[in-house]
Amino acid sequence: QVQLVESGGGLVQVGGSVRLSCAASGRVISSSALGWFRQAPGKEREWIGTIRWSGAPTTNYADSVKGRFTISRDSAKRTIYLDINGLKPEDTAVYYCGNAPSLWAVSAREYHSWGQGTQVTVFS
């Protein structure tokens, strides 16, 4: 059983940056991956990107976020991160992490063990 806990959200000014964390506990299958999603009010959960859980920290990003979003991993801390730069009001959402069998999983249906999410609110 995998447990994921997100943290790091809050109120951030337009143009600012934020670092979100997703800490994992329990048994994470070494060949699996952890991914970040976000969900704005009234919208579907949107895939941001994914990183391998072990081995080379290979990442896979949605085209819509390339350039401003960076996913990284600290294996010793069993934590992945999402750095967002140049925040925009449309980045306001609850950000979630989940566990998937593959780096190439892009649908929320392929993920499990979701965390509770962390709210990011961008204000001007």
mmCIF file with all atom_site columns, C-alpha atoms in Angstrom:
data_model
loop_
_atom_site.group_PDB
_atom_site.id
_atom_site.type_symbol
_atom_site.label_atom_id
_atom_site.label_alt_id
_atom_site.label_comp_id
_atom_site.label_asym_id
_atom_site.label_entity_id
_atom_site.label_seq_id
_atom_site.pdbx_PDB_ins_code
_atom_site.Cartn_x
_atom_site.Cartn_y
_atom_site.Cartn_z
_atom_site.occupancy
_atom_site.B_iso_or_equiv
_atom_site.pdbx_formal_charge
_atom_site.auth_seq_id
_atom_site.auth_comp_id
_atom_site.auth_asym_id
_atom_site.auth_atom_id
_atom_site.pdbx_PDB_model_num
ATOM 1   C CA . GLN A 1 1   ? 0.000   0.000  0.000   1.00 0.00 ? 1   GLN A CA 1
ATOM 2   C CA . VAL A 1 2   ? 1.339   3.397  -1.027  1.00 0.00 ? 2   VAL A CA 1
ATOM 3   C CA . GLN A 1 3   ? 0.515   6.584  0.808   1.00 0.00 ? 3   GLN A CA 1
ATOM 4   C CA . LEU A 1 4   ? 1.215   9.947  -0.782  1.00 0.00 ? 4   LEU A CA 1
ATOM 5   C CA . VAL A 1 5   ? 1.112   13.308 0.955   1.00 0.00 ? 5   VAL A CA 1
ATOM 6   C CA . GLU A 1 6   ? 1.344   16.581 -0.924  1.00 0.00 ? 6   GLU A CA 1
ATOM 7   C CA . SER A 1 7   ? 2.473   19.844 0.625   1.00 0.00 ? 7   SER A CA 1
ATOM 8   C CA . GLY A 1 8   ? 3.811   23.264 -0.276  1.00 0.00 ? 8   GLY A CA 1
ATOM 9   C CA . GLY A 1 9   ? 0.789   24.996 -1.701  1.00 0.00 ? 9   GLY A CA 1
ATOM 10  C CA . GLY A 1 10  ? -0.489  28.403 -0.688  1.00 0.00 ? 10  GLY A CA 1
ATOM 11  C CA . LEU A 1 11  ? -1.116  31.927 -1.933  1.00 0.00 ? 11  LEU A CA 1
ATOM 12  C CA . VAL A 1 12  ? 1.395   33.065 -4.540  1.00 0.00 ? 12  VAL A CA 1
ATOM 13  C CA . GLN A 1 13  ? 1.563   36.262 -6.520  1.00 0.00 ? 13  GLN A CA 1
ATOM 14  C CA . VAL A 1 14  ? 1.416   36.287 -10.302 1.00 0.00 ? 14  VAL A CA 1
ATOM 15  C CA . GLY A 1 15  ? 4.890   35.738 -11.694 1.00 0.00 ? 15  GLY A CA 1
ATOM 16  C CA . GLY A 1 16  ? 6.111   34.023 -8.562  1.00 0.00 ? 16  GLY A CA 1
ATOM 17  C CA . SER A 1 17  ? 7.273   30.492 -8.021  1.00 0.00 ? 17  SER A CA 1
ATOM 18  C CA . VAL A 1 18  ? 6.224   27.592 -5.851  1.00 0.00 ? 18  VAL A CA 1
ATOM 19  C CA . ARG A 1 19  ? 7.653   24.206 -4.979  1.00 0.00 ? 19  ARG A CA 1
ATOM 20  C CA . LEU A 1 20  ? 5.242   21.403 -4.199  1.00 0.00 ? 20  LEU A CA 1
ATOM 21  C CA . SER A 1 21  ? 6.297   18.184 -2.525  1.00 0.00 ? 21  SER A CA 1
ATOM 22  C CA . CYS A 1 22  ? 4.856   14.696 -2.636  1.00 0.00 ? 22  CYS A CA 1
ATOM 23  C CA . ALA A 1 23  ? 6.182   12.373 0.055   1.00 0.00 ? 23  ALA A CA 1
ATOM 24  C CA . ALA A 1 24  ? 5.694   8.649  -0.370  1.00 0.00 ? 24  ALA A CA 1
ATOM 25  C CA . SER A 1 25  ? 5.456   5.980  2.289   1.00 0.00 ? 25  SER A CA 1
ATOM 26  C CA . GLY A 1 26  ? 4.736   2.310  2.077   1.00 0.00 ? 26  GLY A CA 1
ATOM 27  C CA . ARG A 1 27  ? 5.765   0.020  -0.748  1.00 0.00 ? 27  ARG A CA 1
ATOM 28  C CA . VAL A 1 28  ? 6.256   1.833  -4.030  1.00 0.00 ? 28  VAL A CA 1
ATOM 29  C CA . ILE A 1 29  ? 7.014   -0.588 -6.847  1.00 0.00 ? 29  ILE A CA 1
ATOM 30  C CA . SER A 1 30  ? 10.457  0.269  -8.151  1.00 0.00 ? 30  SER A CA 1
ATOM 31  C CA . SER A 1 31  ? 9.408   0.124  -11.806 1.00 0.00 ? 31  SER A CA 1
ATOM 32  C CA . SER A 1 32  ? 6.512   2.500  -11.256 1.00 0.00 ? 32  SER A CA 1
ATOM 33  C CA . ALA A 1 33  ? 6.295   6.265  -11.526 1.00 0.00 ? 33  ALA A CA 1
ATOM 34  C CA . LEU A 1 34  ? 4.820   9.181  -9.638  1.00 0.00 ? 34  LEU A CA 1
ATOM 35  C CA . GLY A 1 35  ? 2.911   11.866 -11.444 1.00 0.00 ? 35  GLY A CA 1
ATOM 36  C CA . TRP A 1 36  ? 1.504   15.319 -10.815 1.00 0.00 ? 36  TRP A CA 1
ATOM 37  C CA . PHE A 1 37  ? -1.985  16.423 -11.760 1.00 0.00 ? 37  PHE A CA 1
ATOM 38  C CA . ARG A 1 38  ? -4.014  19.508 -11.059 1.00 0.00 ? 38  ARG A CA 1
ATOM 39  C CA . GLN A 1 39  ? -7.702  20.185 -10.861 1.00 0.00 ? 39  GLN A CA 1
ATOM 40  C CA . ALA A 1 40  ? -9.293  23.604 -11.072 1.00 0.00 ? 40  ALA A CA 1
ATOM 41  C CA . PRO A 1 41  ? -12.879 24.181 -9.906  1.00 0.00 ? 41  PRO A CA 1
ATOM 42  C CA . GLY A 1 42  ? -15.367 22.735 -12.352 1.00 0.00 ? 42  GLY A CA 1
ATOM 43  C CA . LYS A 1 43  ? -12.664 21.146 -14.499 1.00 0.00 ? 43  LYS A CA 1
ATOM 44  C CA . GLU A 1 44  ? -11.313 17.656 -14.960 1.00 0.00 ? 44  GLU A CA 1
ATOM 45  C CA . ARG A 1 45  ? -8.078  16.528 -13.378 1.00 0.00 ? 45  ARG A CA 1
ATOM 46  C CA . GLU A 1 46  ? -5.276  17.526 -15.733 1.00 0.00 ? 46  GLU A CA 1
ATOM 47  C CA . TRP A 1 47  ? -2.028  15.599 -16.100 1.00 0.00 ? 47  TRP A CA 1
ATOM 48  C CA . ILE A 1 48  ? 1.118   17.698 -15.649 1.00 0.00 ? 48  ILE A CA 1
ATOM 49  C CA . GLY A 1 49  ? 3.958   15.203 -15.769 1.00 0.00 ? 49  GLY A CA 1
ATOM 50  C CA . THR A 1 50  ? 5.501   12.053 -14.354 1.00 0.00 ? 50  THR A CA 1
ATOM 51  C CA . ILE A 1 51  ? 8.870   10.894 -13.060 1.00 0.00 ? 51  ILE A CA 1
ATOM 52  C CA . ARG A 1 52  ? 10.297  7.421  -12.613 1.00 0.00 ? 52  ARG A CA 1
ATOM 53  C CA . TRP A 1 53  ? 10.334  6.243  -9.012  1.00 0.00 ? 53  TRP A CA 1
ATOM 54  C CA . SER A 1 54  ? 13.764  4.626  -9.188  1.00 0.00 ? 54  SER A CA 1
ATOM 55  C CA . GLY A 1 55  ? 16.756  4.502  -11.483 1.00 0.00 ? 55  GLY A CA 1
ATOM 56  C CA . ALA A 1 56  ? 17.383  7.443  -13.781 1.00 0.00 ? 56  ALA A CA 1
ATOM 57  C CA . PRO A 1 57  ? 15.017  10.326 -12.919 1.00 0.00 ? 57  PRO A CA 1
ATOM 58  C CA . THR A 1 58  ? 13.475  10.353 -16.363 1.00 0.00 ? 58  THR A CA 1
ATOM 59  C CA . THR A 1 59  ? 10.483  12.641 -16.759 1.00 0.00 ? 59  THR A CA 1
ATOM 60  C CA . ASN A 1 60  ? 7.544   12.958 -19.099 1.00 0.00 ? 60  ASN A CA 1
ATOM 61  C CA . TYR A 1 61  ? 5.609   16.230 -19.379 1.00 0.00 ? 61  TYR A CA 1
ATOM 62  C CA . ALA A 1 62  ? 2.409   17.420 -20.897 1.00 0.00 ? 62  ALA A CA 1
ATOM 63  C CA . ASP A 1 63  ? 3.135   19.750 -23.810 1.00 0.00 ? 63  ASP A CA 1
ATOM 64  C CA . SER A 1 64  ? 1.036   22.480 -22.200 1.00 0.00 ? 64  SER A CA 1
ATOM 65  C CA . VAL A 1 65  ? 3.381   22.826 -19.214 1.00 0.00 ? 65  VAL A CA 1
ATOM 66  C CA . LYS A 1 66  ? 6.803   22.412 -20.770 1.00 0.00 ? 66  LYS A CA 1
ATOM 67  C CA . GLY A 1 67  ? 9.080   25.282 -19.840 1.00 0.00 ? 67  GLY A CA 1
ATOM 68  C CA . ARG A 1 68  ? 7.485   26.461 -16.584 1.00 0.00 ? 68  ARG A CA 1
ATOM 69  C CA . PHE A 1 69  ? 7.023   23.185 -14.721 1.00 0.00 ? 69  PHE A CA 1
ATOM 70  C CA . THR A 1 70  ? 9.830   20.945 -13.495 1.00 0.00 ? 70  THR A CA 1
ATOM 71  C CA . ILE A 1 71  ? 9.487   17.606 -11.741 1.00 0.00 ? 71  ILE A CA 1
ATOM 72  C CA . SER A 1 72  ? 12.383  16.226 -9.719  1.00 0.00 ? 72  SER A CA 1
ATOM 73  C CA . ARG A 1 73  ? 13.012  13.499 -7.189  1.00 0.00 ? 73  ARG A CA 1
ATOM 74  C CA . ASP A 1 74  ? 14.929  12.965 -3.948  1.00 0.00 ? 74  ASP A CA 1
ATOM 75  C CA . SER A 1 75  ? 15.108  9.207  -3.569  1.00 0.00 ? 75  SER A CA 1
ATOM 76  C CA . ALA A 1 76  ? 16.649  9.359  -0.099  1.00 0.00 ? 76  ALA A CA 1
ATOM 77  C CA . LYS A 1 77  ? 13.658  11.365 1.113   1.00 0.00 ? 77  LYS A CA 1
ATOM 78  C CA . ARG A 1 78  ? 11.191  9.322  -0.943  1.00 0.00 ? 78  ARG A CA 1
ATOM 79  C CA . THR A 1 79  ? 9.838   12.591 -2.228  1.00 0.00 ? 79  THR A CA 1
ATOM 80  C CA . ILE A 1 80  ? 9.123   14.107 -5.608  1.00 0.00 ? 80  ILE A CA 1
ATOM 81  C CA . TYR A 1 81  ? 8.794   17.800 -6.298  1.00 0.00 ? 81  TYR A CA 1
ATOM 82  C CA . LEU A 1 82  ? 6.975   20.062 -8.680  1.00 0.00 ? 82  LEU A CA 1
ATOM 83  C CA . ASP A 1 83  ? 8.532   23.462 -9.279  1.00 0.00 ? 83  ASP A CA 1
ATOM 84  C CA . ILE A 1 84  ? 6.346   25.996 -11.045 1.00 0.00 ? 84  ILE A CA 1
ATOM 85  C CA . ASN A 1 85  ? 7.789   29.281 -12.265 1.00 0.00 ? 85  ASN A CA 1
ATOM 86  C CA . GLY A 1 86  ? 6.085   32.316 -13.731 1.00 0.00 ? 86  GLY A CA 1
ATOM 87  C CA . LEU A 1 87  ? 2.800   31.524 -12.030 1.00 0.00 ? 87  LEU A CA 1
ATOM 88  C CA . LYS A 1 88  ? -0.370  32.640 -13.768 1.00 0.00 ? 88  LYS A CA 1
ATOM 89  C CA . PRO A 1 89  ? -3.911  32.981 -12.409 1.00 0.00 ? 89  PRO A CA 1
ATOM 90  C CA . GLU A 1 90  ? -4.902  29.945 -14.494 1.00 0.00 ? 90  GLU A CA 1
ATOM 91  C CA . ASP A 1 91  ? -2.450  27.854 -12.476 1.00 0.00 ? 91  ASP A CA 1
ATOM 92  C CA . THR A 1 92  ? -4.821  28.164 -9.522  1.00 0.00 ? 92  THR A CA 1
ATOM 93  C CA . ALA A 1 93  ? -5.879  24.614 -8.694  1.00 0.00 ? 93  ALA A CA 1
ATOM 94  C CA . VAL A 1 94  ? -5.555  21.759 -6.283  1.00 0.00 ? 94  VAL A CA 1
ATOM 95  C CA . TYR A 1 95  ? -2.389  19.832 -7.127  1.00 0.00 ? 95  TYR A CA 1
ATOM 96  C CA . TYR A 1 96  ? -2.291  16.074 -6.630  1.00 0.00 ? 96  TYR A CA 1
ATOM 97  C CA . CYS A 1 97  ? 0.267   13.342 -6.968  1.00 0.00 ? 97  CYS A CA 1
ATOM 98  C CA . GLY A 1 98  ? -0.479  9.736  -7.762  1.00 0.00 ? 98  GLY A CA 1
ATOM 99  C CA . ASN A 1 99  ? 1.279   6.439  -8.455  1.00 0.00 ? 99  ASN A CA 1
ATOM 100 C CA . ALA A 1 100 ? 1.177   4.795  -11.857 1.00 0.00 ? 100 ALA A CA 1
ATOM 101 C CA . PRO A 1 101 ? 2.713   1.654  -13.341 1.00 0.00 ? 101 PRO A CA 1
ATOM 102 C CA . SER A 1 102 ? 4.513   3.571  -16.071 1.00 0.00 ? 102 SER A CA 1
ATOM 103 C CA . LEU A 1 103 ? 6.259   6.819  -16.850 1.00 0.00 ? 103 LEU A CA 1
ATOM 104 C CA . TRP A 1 104 ? 3.991   7.047  -19.891 1.00 0.00 ? 104 TRP A CA 1
ATOM 105 C CA . ALA A 1 105 ? 0.721   7.053  -17.955 1.00 0.00 ? 105 ALA A CA 1
ATOM 106 C CA . VAL A 1 106 ? -1.113  10.275 -18.799 1.00 0.00 ? 106 VAL A CA 1
ATOM 107 C CA . SER A 1 107 ? -4.703  9.517  -17.769 1.00 0.00 ? 107 SER A CA 1
ATOM 108 C CA . ALA A 1 108 ? -5.898  9.915  -14.193 1.00 0.00 ? 108 ALA A CA 1
ATOM 109 C CA . ARG A 1 109 ? -7.533  6.489  -14.542 1.00 0.00 ? 109 ARG A CA 1
ATOM 110 C CA . GLU A 1 110 ? -4.072  4.919  -14.710 1.00 0.00 ? 110 GLU A CA 1
ATOM 111 C CA . TYR A 1 111 ? -3.083  6.338  -11.317 1.00 0.00 ? 111 TYR A CA 1
ATOM 112 C CA . HIS A 1 112 ? -3.829  5.183  -7.791  1.00 0.00 ? 112 HIS A CA 1
ATOM 113 C CA . SER A 1 113 ? -2.986  6.036  -4.204  1.00 0.00 ? 113 SER A CA 1
ATOM 114 C CA . TRP A 1 114 ? -3.765  9.714  -4.694  1.00 0.00 ? 114 TRP A CA 1
ATOM 115 C CA . GLY A 1 115 ? -2.743  12.154 -2.031  1.00 0.00 ? 115 GLY A CA 1
ATOM 116 C CA . GLN A 1 116 ? -5.191  14.627 -0.514  1.00 0.00 ? 116 GLN A CA 1
ATOM 117 C CA . GLY A 1 117 ? -3.925  17.449 -2.703  1.00 0.00 ? 117 GLY A CA 1
ATOM 118 C CA . THR A 1 118 ? -2.461  20.868 -1.974  1.00 0.00 ? 118 THR A CA 1
ATOM 119 C CA . GLN A 1 119 ? -4.113  24.122 -3.011  1.00 0.00 ? 119 GLN A CA 1
ATOM 120 C CA . VAL A 1 120 ? -2.211  26.704 -5.044  1.00 0.00 ? 120 VAL A CA 1
ATOM 121 C CA . THR A 1 121 ? -3.920  30.063 -5.445  1.00 0.00 ? 121 THR A CA 1
ATOM 122 C CA . VAL A 1 122 ? -2.326  32.668 -7.704  1.00 0.00 ? 122 VAL A CA 1
ATOM 123 C CA . PHE A 1 123 ? -3.333  36.287 -7.107  1.00 0.00 ? 123 PHE A CA 1
ATOM 124 C CA . SER A 1 124 ? -2.496  39.538 -8.841  1.00 0.00 ? 124 SER A CA 1
#
